[in-house]
């Protein structure tokens, strides 16, 4: 293995409060809860080399003076061997140079607000080795945005305390903060530094610190400038001897009224931290913490395990795709190598979709998230585009009036109800705009979400797009001419007629979901209202949204079609082809099949399905940000991985498992590993975008990790291709597989019971399930009724060949409640 992957390939540490990003060279940063407001270590974005700023470790041979970084960065010296293993919540980086073997395990123990770097040094030489180890972090002055800009203040406020060999970062603790960070080491510590320039030496960088070069720290105490934490340890090893050293970066808070010890002394009260240090500087603690993490992840992932003929499907579904879903659920779009951690809050639309791939893992957390999201909804049924996780209030910083936003809440609630069977969530009192006293049951929020669309229909009876819909960059009311102006917040023109066919499809889907919920709540009247509204919009889509060979995308401010054959560029868009079919539009009159054929002809590439064709070659003021990207990138014709699974699902609805799985593999990260020189991003997580065919770098991925592609791909492959799909009244097993497969096996935890599923299929044929064997009993259809919690259920599906397509939507009609 080599450390110079095409781009830094990262992992995430932590899953509750303390988080870190760690790359394959140990670069990245750590934060407590909020990547902007409680940033613990400093990171320089857009640096050269790219991932500089991290968990620095230096090894020095005290005989020869030779020194290096065992994770390659920041010295980038030659390594005789190198390996990096990213695991679930932990990372191990090991290397060898000159027969000194160093392996470091990085992790955040469950329930703790600290990270450990447990380093094991082994002397493979035939003679004794005298070594120094330096561990170093550069502290961030808490608010990452301010830290990177406000130098007149920040270069003077840095403070530290040093006690018993532990470095405490205490900037601003003297005044209004009651939290601090600390950096410690299991020792034996022979020196420390806390002033960056003292450690590095003048005009030097992290690649060549003078203290490492000379093998001696300065014992510097930071006053202002750039506080850092450096711990120096000496290790003497006989041949074959090894030693473990633990470095610990922690975060702690004191009650505001008891900050100092002794009271009034101005010195940080460290009484809470001492027992933590004692426990976690013990090398065995890291091993125990790792075991606990493994157990935890084992339990989580046991909710869904599959064995299919495809190693790429297995790898992604069983581990990495679910893991990515956890990360996106936790962090939304805040902190990655492409999201700076200072800008975006939690997206309303994004978080609702993230939940679709997460709800089976920890349903209780999904429930709490739904209630948080709904509490930011506006009385009109509309939504803020984003909210701040710390305050849970909606924020207008990124604008509002994205007219698709509220509909995603219905999808999220339906997914939760289907997964858990818990309808009580619909009765939860939830406020509007975070204002106490405005509570209504969540159910009413969903009705208002539908109502919001119905109150905003345009001249064709189609939903008005507002500022934008799912495609943030299709800004039909914006007309921005000012350089640098944000398309998300620019004042929009009033009175336009811009309509979205995509929202039409999404509305049809959401209306069906709400009807399903209403039926089960014993509210058939509401169910019929929702269904009627869904039919009405679907009708408008059929009449005014069909272009002849595919669904149009929108109508612009002046009522001209977007995504139509008559357009010179942007003739066909992917989003309405997927979402209209998901909404059930065109399934029985052939439009869906034609739309998907057009996708294949015009949009499919070996690297996935591009968002539109032809890409816009110049800026079009009437379309907005979409035409601001160079052709082939991002929304302007990139392979937007979030939209591809909609087509996979649509193909499954039409019974074409070959097409669905083929599209699945084209963007499956594991299947793209051999293309890493082209793909460049991590071959284990989805990226938001792969450059489209109009781009010179066609096939190159960007914006990995924090993307709705994670949840939707998991849904597409597990619920539609493998067909294991939670439904209101049980677990559906209705696969739509590639013809050549002979079946697969799966285990699915569902409402507390374990379903062991075996699907057998005649190879070489298209086949679907028409009945199931449930614990040996024949059940007609594809629905397994829920079993008591704690039980194990064996489900066998013998698929039977079908001539061509099945009438799509089979079995999807909500089953009326008995009585
Ligand atoms: C990004 C945004 C998402 C949006 C998509 C398309 O992924 O996070 O909300 O739907 O871009 O513009
Ligand atoms: C989404 C889009 C991106 C756009 C941004 C604006 O992330 O993918 O292209 O610039 O939203 O907030």
Tab-separated table of C-alpha atoms and ligand atoms in Angstrom, residues 339 344 349-350 385-386 398 402 470-473 486 488 625 629 634-635 640 688 703, ligand 2:
chain	number	residue	atom	x	y	z
A	339	UNK	CA	-17.710	20.664	3.568
A	344	UNK	CA	-24.125	24.728	6.566
A	349	UNK	CA	-34.514	18.198	2.771
A	350	UNK	CA	-31.149	16.522	3.321
A	385	UNK	CA	-34.106	25.208	4.225
A	386	UNK	CA	-31.797	24.596	7.184
A	398	UNK	CA	-29.441	29.907	3.137
A	402	UNK	CA	-37.467	25.758	-1.677
A	470	UNK	CA	-34.421	19.274	-5.036
A	471	UNK	CA	-32.067	20.760	-7.576
A	472	UNK	CA	-30.750	23.705	-5.561
A	473	UNK	CA	-29.269	25.146	-8.701
A	486	UNK	CA	-25.499	33.773	-3.739
A	488	UNK	CA	-29.613	30.745	-2.615
A	625	UNK	CA	-26.805	28.498	-10.754
A	629	UNK	CA	-21.013	25.332	-13.510
A	634	UNK	CA	-22.231	19.254	-10.462
A	635	UNK	CA	-25.825	20.003	-11.436
A	640	UNK	CA	-25.263	13.333	-9.440
A	688	UNK	CA	-22.111	13.446	-4.356
A	703	UNK	CA	-17.700	15.668	-2.565
B	2	LIG	C1	-25.936	22.113	-3.342
B	2	LIG	C2	-25.454	21.945	-4.740
B	2	LIG	C3	-24.392	22.935	-5.078
B	2	LIG	C4	-24.837	24.327	-4.690
B	2	LIG	C5	-25.230	24.365	-3.231
B	2	LIG	C6	-25.701	25.698	-2.783
B	2	LIG	O1	-24.965	21.617	-2.494
B	2	LIG	O2	-24.947	20.663	-4.992
B	2	LIG	O3	-24.068	22.850	-6.430
B	2	LIG	O4	-23.853	25.242	-4.953
B	2	LIG	O5	-26.225	23.430	-2.992
B	2	LIG	O6	-25.946	25.727	-1.422
